[in-house]
Amino acid sequence: SGVSGGGGTAIPAGGAVLVARGAAAARLRAEAPAGKNVKIRLILRPAWSAVQNAIGGGPVLVRAGKPIFRANEDFSPDQLLLRTARTAVGQLADGRFLLVTVDGAQPGYSAGATNFELALLMVKLGAVRAAALGGGGSAAMAFDGQLLSRPLGPERPMADALIVSYGGVYVPAPLEPVLSPNGDGLGERQRLGYKLVRQSNVNASLIGPDGVARYAFAGSQPPGTYPLDWPGTKPDGTPETEGLWRWVVNVTDDVGQSSTGERSFLLDRTLGFPTPVAPALAVPRSRPRAVATFRLGRAATVTGRIETVSGVVLRTLPRQTAAAGDLELAWDGRTDGGALVYSGRYVAEATATNALGAVTRGATFSVRRLPPPPPPKKKPAAKKKPAAKKK
């Protein structure tokens, strides 16, 4: 045992470290001198007798579904009012939990949020109760070994973290929300899979729209990741049935725990072959010109959009009902508000909807904004001839 200052004291195996700051440090030195036995009695209201794990944080963000502007907790204005990266934990009315991270200090990507803006966000997400956790460089979120947030600098070593672990099967989302094996090179193969964390008996099935399994596995497998690549065609290479497909994995592990994971995706060959139309769209212009073409495999209702390459919608084009065959999206280079866009690269995106569902494809094209014409030259004013004098 001993006494040290400045923090950073290693916690001994099977032991503990008492920490105090400010005025409390002097009291701790007096009441718990080195070499003496110390008995600690925590009085908590309400009692924590049924609590198995706890994590500290604050301030309170949401109470009874209402955002809290001032929780009157011991936080400085700099901690509450500045926009920065922040994290929070909340709970929905049905008991499910929310884990939220807001990136910050990155102009053009995310400036961050104030404490109250974080509270408003938690309410918008449906939280009936919520509290803030770490902020700034300590705000980060990861899942299954992958960093989901975008910290400003290198990842910071963490002394405390809120960790949610699972013991059953994890089934990630399919690689392609819409599988479209039509030969255009987009959405041609599906990647499915599941991950086990214990030795388990597994039943995995890929079930078609008709309720018949096209792939099935049953057996015992050790912990690990098990992928399945599927081309969306029958074994003889002919097209598979279009519609909603389900990937279902049922697992019972070696301690008797059962879990299920299910994901669905659409197999739809309605829309494909997005192709930009050259040359670059010259603006301003008096009438729209085709900027991209697509191919429809069947009749559909088509909605077109013009977006930036980062996904910001600039113009929503008129909805049209189109028959099977070639489809064009035409644009005049102006936004929904009538503003003329600048030179650069843009995306013409089409969504085709029919009884099967909706499939979206996009083509990237270029715009060339022409300089304004020079103002017309003014003609010189005609000189008046002097009036003839009468003799």
PDB file of N, CA and C in Angstrom, residues 139-197:
ATOM      1  N   ALA A 139     -15.323  10.482 -27.578  1.00  0.00           N
ATOM      2  CA  ALA A 139     -16.571  10.050 -28.199  1.00  0.00           C
ATOM      3  C   ALA A 139     -16.258   9.160 -29.399  1.00  0.00           C
ATOM      4  N   ALA A 140     -16.648   7.908 -29.313  1.00  0.00           N
ATOM      5  CA  ALA A 140     -16.404   6.971 -30.406  1.00  0.00           C
ATOM      6  C   ALA A 140     -17.396   5.822 -30.301  1.00  0.00           C
ATOM      7  N   MET A 141     -17.637   5.158 -31.430  1.00  0.00           N
ATOM      8  CA  MET A 141     -18.514   3.997 -31.452  1.00  0.00           C
ATOM      9  C   MET A 141     -17.935   2.965 -32.413  1.00  0.00           C
ATOM     10  N   ALA A 142     -17.938   1.715 -31.972  1.00  0.00           N
ATOM     11  CA  ALA A 142     -17.443   0.616 -32.801  1.00  0.00           C
ATOM     12  C   ALA A 142     -18.407  -0.551 -32.698  1.00  0.00           C
ATOM     13  N   PHE A 143     -18.401  -1.380 -33.736  1.00  0.00           N
ATOM     14  CA  PHE A 143     -19.227  -2.584 -33.724  1.00  0.00           C
ATOM     15  C   PHE A 143     -18.465  -3.723 -34.376  1.00  0.00           C
ATOM     16  N   ASP A 144     -18.399  -4.831 -33.676  1.00  0.00           N
ATOM     17  CA  ASP A 144     -17.791  -6.049 -34.208  1.00  0.00           C
ATOM     18  C   ASP A 144     -16.370  -5.799 -34.715  1.00  0.00           C
ATOM     19  N   GLY A 145     -15.641  -4.960 -33.980  1.00  0.00           N
ATOM     20  CA  GLY A 145     -14.254  -4.675 -34.325  1.00  0.00           C
ATOM     21  C   GLY A 145     -14.041  -3.582 -35.334  1.00  0.00           C
ATOM     22  N   GLN A 146     -15.126  -2.957 -35.830  1.00  0.00           N
ATOM     23  CA  GLN A 146     -15.008  -1.898 -36.822  1.00  0.00           C
ATOM     24  C   GLN A 146     -15.453  -0.565 -36.230  1.00  0.00           C
ATOM     25  N   LEU A 147     -14.643   0.472 -36.433  1.00  0.00           N
ATOM     26  CA  LEU A 147     -14.979   1.805 -35.943  1.00  0.00           C
ATOM     27  C   LEU A 147     -16.076   2.392 -36.818  1.00  0.00           C
ATOM     28  N   LEU A 148     -17.202   2.774 -36.219  1.00  0.00           N
ATOM     29  CA  LEU A 148     -18.326   3.333 -36.959  1.00  0.00           C
ATOM     30  C   LEU A 148     -18.264   4.857 -37.024  1.00  0.00           C
ATOM     31  N   SER A 149     -17.787   5.487 -35.963  1.00  0.00           N
ATOM     32  CA  SER A 149     -17.694   6.945 -35.948  1.00  0.00           C
ATOM     33  C   SER A 149     -16.401   7.383 -36.626  1.00  0.00           C
ATOM     34  N   ARG A 150     -16.261   8.709 -36.785  1.00  0.00           N
ATOM     35  CA  ARG A 150     -15.078   9.258 -37.439  1.00  0.00           C
ATOM     36  C   ARG A 150     -14.406  10.244 -36.496  1.00  0.00           C
ATOM     37  N   PRO A 151     -13.553   9.756 -35.584  1.00  0.00           N
ATOM     38  CA  PRO A 151     -12.873  10.660 -34.648  1.00  0.00           C
ATOM     39  C   PRO A 151     -11.979  11.643 -35.389  1.00  0.00           C
ATOM     40  N   LEU A 152     -11.727  12.790 -34.745  1.00  0.00           N
ATOM     41  CA  LEU A 152     -10.913  13.824 -35.359  1.00  0.00           C
ATOM     42  C   LEU A 152      -9.464  13.383 -35.504  1.00  0.00           C
ATOM     43  N   GLY A 153      -8.961  12.659 -34.521  1.00  0.00           N
ATOM     44  CA  GLY A 153      -7.572  12.219 -34.545  1.00  0.00           C
ATOM     45  C   GLY A 153      -7.479  10.721 -34.311  1.00  0.00           C
ATOM     46  N   PRO A 154      -6.299  10.236 -33.918  1.00  0.00           N
ATOM     47  CA  PRO A 154      -6.148   8.807 -33.637  1.00  0.00           C
ATOM     48  C   PRO A 154      -7.075   8.382 -32.500  1.00  0.00           C
ATOM     49  N   GLU A 155      -7.458   7.107 -32.511  1.00  0.00           N
ATOM     50  CA  GLU A 155      -8.307   6.603 -31.439  1.00  0.00           C
ATOM     51  C   GLU A 155      -7.607   6.774 -30.090  1.00  0.00           C
ATOM     52  N   ARG A 156      -8.382   7.220 -29.110  1.00  0.00           N
ATOM     53  CA  ARG A 156      -7.842   7.480 -27.780  1.00  0.00           C
ATOM     54  C   ARG A 156      -8.025   6.247 -26.896  1.00  0.00           C
ATOM     55  N   PRO A 157      -6.985   5.846 -26.144  1.00  0.00           N
ATOM     56  CA  PRO A 157      -7.180   4.739 -25.191  1.00  0.00           C
ATOM     57  C   PRO A 157      -8.270   5.102 -24.187  1.00  0.00           C
ATOM     58  N   MET A 158      -9.164   4.162 -23.899  1.00  0.00           N
ATOM     59  CA  MET A 158     -10.319   4.421 -23.049  1.00  0.00           C
ATOM     60  C   MET A 158     -10.167   3.749 -21.693  1.00  0.00           C
ATOM     61  N   ALA A 159     -10.456   4.521 -20.643  1.00  0.00           N
ATOM     62  CA  ALA A 159     -10.506   3.937 -19.305  1.00  0.00           C
ATOM     63  C   ALA A 159     -11.878   3.342 -19.024  1.00  0.00           C
ATOM     64  N   ASP A 160     -12.923   3.923 -19.613  1.00  0.00           N
ATOM     65  CA  ASP A 160     -14.292   3.449 -19.411  1.00  0.00           C
ATOM     66  C   ASP A 160     -14.981   3.347 -20.760  1.00  0.00           C
ATOM     67  N   ALA A 161     -15.807   2.331 -20.922  1.00  0.00           N
ATOM     68  CA  ALA A 161     -16.581   2.167 -22.151  1.00  0.00           C
ATOM     69  C   ALA A 161     -17.867   1.430 -21.816  1.00  0.00           C
ATOM     70  N   LEU A 162     -18.910   1.742 -22.549  1.00  0.00           N
ATOM     71  CA  LEU A 162     -20.166   1.020 -22.438  1.00  0.00           C
ATOM     72  C   LEU A 162     -20.157  -0.038 -23.531  1.00  0.00           C
ATOM     73  N   ILE A 163     -20.118  -1.301 -23.127  1.00  0.00           N
ATOM     74  CA  ILE A 163     -19.944  -2.411 -24.063  1.00  0.00           C
ATOM     75  C   ILE A 163     -21.181  -3.307 -24.027  1.00  0.00           C
ATOM     76  N   VAL A 164     -21.733  -3.565 -25.191  1.00  0.00           N
ATOM     77  CA  VAL A 164     -22.847  -4.501 -25.326  1.00  0.00           C
ATOM     78  C   VAL A 164     -22.303  -5.747 -26.019  1.00  0.00           C
ATOM     79  N   SER A 165     -22.361  -6.868 -25.350  1.00  0.00           N
ATOM     80  CA  SER A 165     -21.870  -8.120 -25.925  1.00  0.00           C
ATOM     81  C   SER A 165     -23.037  -9.055 -26.210  1.00  0.00           C
ATOM     82  N   TYR A 166     -22.833  -9.980 -27.110  1.00  0.00           N
ATOM     83  CA  TYR A 166     -23.880 -10.932 -27.456  1.00  0.00           C
ATOM     84  C   TYR A 166     -23.316 -12.345 -27.388  1.00  0.00           C
ATOM     85  N   GLY A 167     -24.191 -13.296 -27.098  1.00  0.00           N
ATOM     86  CA  GLY A 167     -23.755 -14.678 -26.975  1.00  0.00           C
ATOM     87  C   GLY A 167     -24.374 -15.588 -28.005  1.00  0.00           C
ATOM     88  N   GLY A 168     -25.303 -15.092 -28.818  1.00  0.00           N
ATOM     89  CA  GLY A 168     -25.961 -15.920 -29.805  1.00  0.00           C
ATOM     90  C   GLY A 168     -25.382 -15.722 -31.189  1.00  0.00           C
ATOM     91  N   VAL A 169     -26.227 -15.864 -32.202  1.00  0.00           N
ATOM     92  CA  VAL A 169     -25.782 -15.711 -33.584  1.00  0.00           C
ATOM     93  C   VAL A 169     -25.971 -14.265 -34.021  1.00  0.00           C
ATOM     94  N   TYR A 170     -25.017 -13.759 -34.792  1.00  0.00           N
ATOM     95  CA  TYR A 170     -25.139 -12.433 -35.397  1.00  0.00           C
ATOM     96  C   TYR A 170     -25.219 -12.617 -36.906  1.00  0.00           C
ATOM     97  N   VAL A 171     -26.279 -12.048 -37.495  1.00  0.00           N
ATOM     98  CA  VAL A 171     -26.496 -12.141 -38.936  1.00  0.00           C
ATOM     99  C   VAL A 171     -26.416 -10.728 -39.514  1.00  0.00           C
ATOM    100  N   PRO A 172     -25.338 -10.377 -40.218  1.00  0.00           N
ATOM    101  CA  PRO A 172     -25.220  -9.021 -40.769  1.00  0.00           C
ATOM    102  C   PRO A 172     -26.193  -8.808 -41.924  1.00  0.00           C
ATOM    103  N   ALA A 173     -26.417  -7.535 -42.251  1.00  0.00           N
ATOM    104  CA  ALA A 173     -27.292  -7.200 -43.373  1.00  0.00           C
ATOM    105  C   ALA A 173     -26.694  -7.724 -44.672  1.00  0.00           C
ATOM    106  N   PRO A 174     -27.526  -8.130 -45.632  1.00  0.00           N
ATOM    107  CA  PRO A 174     -27.000  -8.573 -46.930  1.00  0.00           C
ATOM    108  C   PRO A 174     -26.185  -7.468 -47.596  1.00  0.00           C
ATOM    109  N   LEU A 175     -25.212  -7.873 -48.383  1.00  0.00           N
ATOM    110  CA  LEU A 175     -24.387  -6.898 -49.101  1.00  0.00           C
ATOM    111  C   LEU A 175     -25.242  -6.061 -50.042  1.00  0.00           C
ATOM    112  N   GLU A 176     -26.212  -6.697 -50.712  1.00  0.00           N
ATOM    113  CA  GLU A 176     -27.071  -6.013 -51.675  1.00  0.00           C
ATOM    114  C   GLU A 176     -28.511  -5.985 -51.156  1.00  0.00           C
ATOM    115  N   PRO A 177     -29.044  -4.808 -50.791  1.00  0.00           N
ATOM    116  CA  PRO A 177     -30.461  -4.752 -50.407  1.00  0.00           C
ATOM    117  C   PRO A 177     -31.370  -5.192 -51.546  1.00  0.00           C
ATOM    118  N   VAL A 178     -30.948  -4.899 -52.796  1.00  0.00           N
ATOM    119  CA  VAL A 178     -31.663  -5.355 -53.987  1.00  0.00           C
ATOM    120  C   VAL A 178     -30.668  -6.088 -54.882  1.00  0.00           C
ATOM    121  N   LEU A 179     -30.871  -7.385 -55.049  1.00  0.00           N
ATOM    122  CA  LEU A 179     -30.029  -8.186 -55.930  1.00  0.00           C
ATOM    123  C   LEU A 179     -30.597  -8.110 -57.341  1.00  0.00           C
ATOM    124  N   SER A 180     -29.731  -7.822 -58.318  1.00  0.00           N
ATOM    125  CA  SER A 180     -30.202  -7.592 -59.684  1.00  0.00           C
ATOM    126  C   SER A 180     -29.260  -8.251 -60.682  1.00  0.00           C
ATOM    127  N   PRO A 181     -29.288  -9.582 -60.781  1.00  0.00           N
ATOM    128  CA  PRO A 181     -28.375 -10.279 -61.701  1.00  0.00           C
ATOM    129  C   PRO A 181     -28.848 -10.202 -63.149  1.00  0.00           C
ATOM    130  N   ASN A 182     -28.603  -9.037 -63.783  1.00  0.00           N
ATOM    131  CA  ASN A 182     -29.052  -8.828 -65.162  1.00  0.00           C
ATOM    132  C   ASN A 182     -27.907  -8.590 -66.140  1.00  0.00           C
ATOM    133  N   GLY A 183     -26.662  -8.703 -65.658  1.00  0.00           N
ATOM    134  CA  GLY A 183     -25.522  -8.576 -66.554  1.00  0.00           C
ATOM    135  C   GLY A 183     -24.927  -7.191 -66.671  1.00  0.00           C
ATOM    136  N   ASP A 184     -25.430  -6.217 -65.867  1.00  0.00           N
ATOM    137  CA  ASP A 184     -24.870  -4.858 -65.972  1.00  0.00           C
ATOM    138  C   ASP A 184     -23.722  -4.615 -65.001  1.00  0.00           C
ATOM    139  N   GLY A 185     -23.363  -5.641 -64.224  1.00  0.00           N
ATOM    140  CA  GLY A 185     -22.246  -5.505 -63.290  1.00  0.00           C
ATOM    141  C   GLY A 185     -22.596  -4.880 -61.963  1.00  0.00           C
ATOM    142  N   LEU A 186     -23.864  -4.555 -61.722  1.00  0.00           N
ATOM    143  CA  LEU A 186     -24.299  -3.930 -60.473  1.00  0.00           C
ATOM    144  C   LEU A 186     -25.239  -4.872 -59.729  1.00  0.00           C
ATOM    145  N   GLY A 187     -24.926  -5.153 -58.463  1.00  0.00           N
ATOM    146  CA  GLY A 187     -25.786  -6.019 -57.658  1.00  0.00           C
ATOM    147  C   GLY A 187     -25.925  -7.411 -58.242  1.00  0.00           C
ATOM    148  N   GLU A 188     -24.835  -7.955 -58.797  1.00  0.00           N
ATOM    149  CA  GLU A 188     -24.911  -9.248 -59.483  1.00  0.00           C
ATOM    150  C   GLU A 188     -24.849 -10.441 -58.537  1.00  0.00           C
ATOM    151  N   ARG A 189     -24.158 -10.310 -57.390  1.00  0.00           N
ATOM    152  CA  ARG A 189     -24.003 -11.433 -56.456  1.00  0.00           C
ATOM    153  C   ARG A 189     -24.350 -10.964 -55.049  1.00  0.00           C
ATOM    154  N   GLN A 190     -24.930 -11.876 -54.315  1.00  0.00           N
ATOM    155  CA  GLN A 190     -25.313 -11.566 -52.940  1.00  0.00           C
ATOM    156  C   GLN A 190     -24.304 -12.171 -51.970  1.00  0.00           C
ATOM    157  N   ARG A 191     -23.953 -11.395 -50.930  1.00  0.00           N
ATOM    158  CA  ARG A 191     -23.077 -11.904 -49.864  1.00  0.00           C
ATOM    159  C   ARG A 191     -23.907 -11.968 -48.588  1.00  0.00           C
ATOM    160  N   LEU A 192     -24.098 -13.186 -48.085  1.00  0.00           N
ATOM    161  CA  LEU A 192     -24.792 -13.432 -46.830  1.00  0.00           C
ATOM    162  C   LEU A 192     -23.810 -14.062 -45.857  1.00  0.00           C
ATOM    163  N   GLY A 193     -24.237 -14.255 -44.624  1.00  0.00           N
ATOM    164  CA  GLY A 193     -23.361 -14.899 -43.657  1.00  0.00           C
ATOM    165  C   GLY A 193     -23.905 -14.819 -42.259  1.00  0.00           C
ATOM    166  N   TYR A 194     -23.156 -15.402 -41.321  1.00  0.00           N
ATOM    167  CA  TYR A 194     -23.488 -15.315 -39.904  1.00  0.00           C
ATOM    168  C   TYR A 194     -22.209 -15.541 -39.092  1.00  0.00           C
ATOM    169  N   LYS A 195     -22.261 -15.098 -37.845  1.00  0.00           N
ATOM    170  CA  LYS A 195     -21.106 -15.219 -36.953  1.00  0.00           C
ATOM    171  C   LYS A 195     -21.525 -15.901 -35.661  1.00  0.00           C
ATOM    172  N   LEU A 196     -20.734 -16.896 -35.240  1.00  0.00           N
ATOM    173  CA  LEU A 196     -20.975 -17.612 -33.992  1.00  0.00           C
ATOM    174  C   LEU A 196     -19.895 -17.237 -32.985  1.00  0.00           C
ATOM    175  N   VAL A 197     -20.277 -17.137 -31.718  1.00  0.00           N
ATOM    176  CA  VAL A 197     -19.293 -16.852 -30.677  1.00  0.00           C
ATOM    177  C   VAL A 197     -19.083 -18.055 -29.754  1.00  0.00           C
TER     178      VAL A 197
END
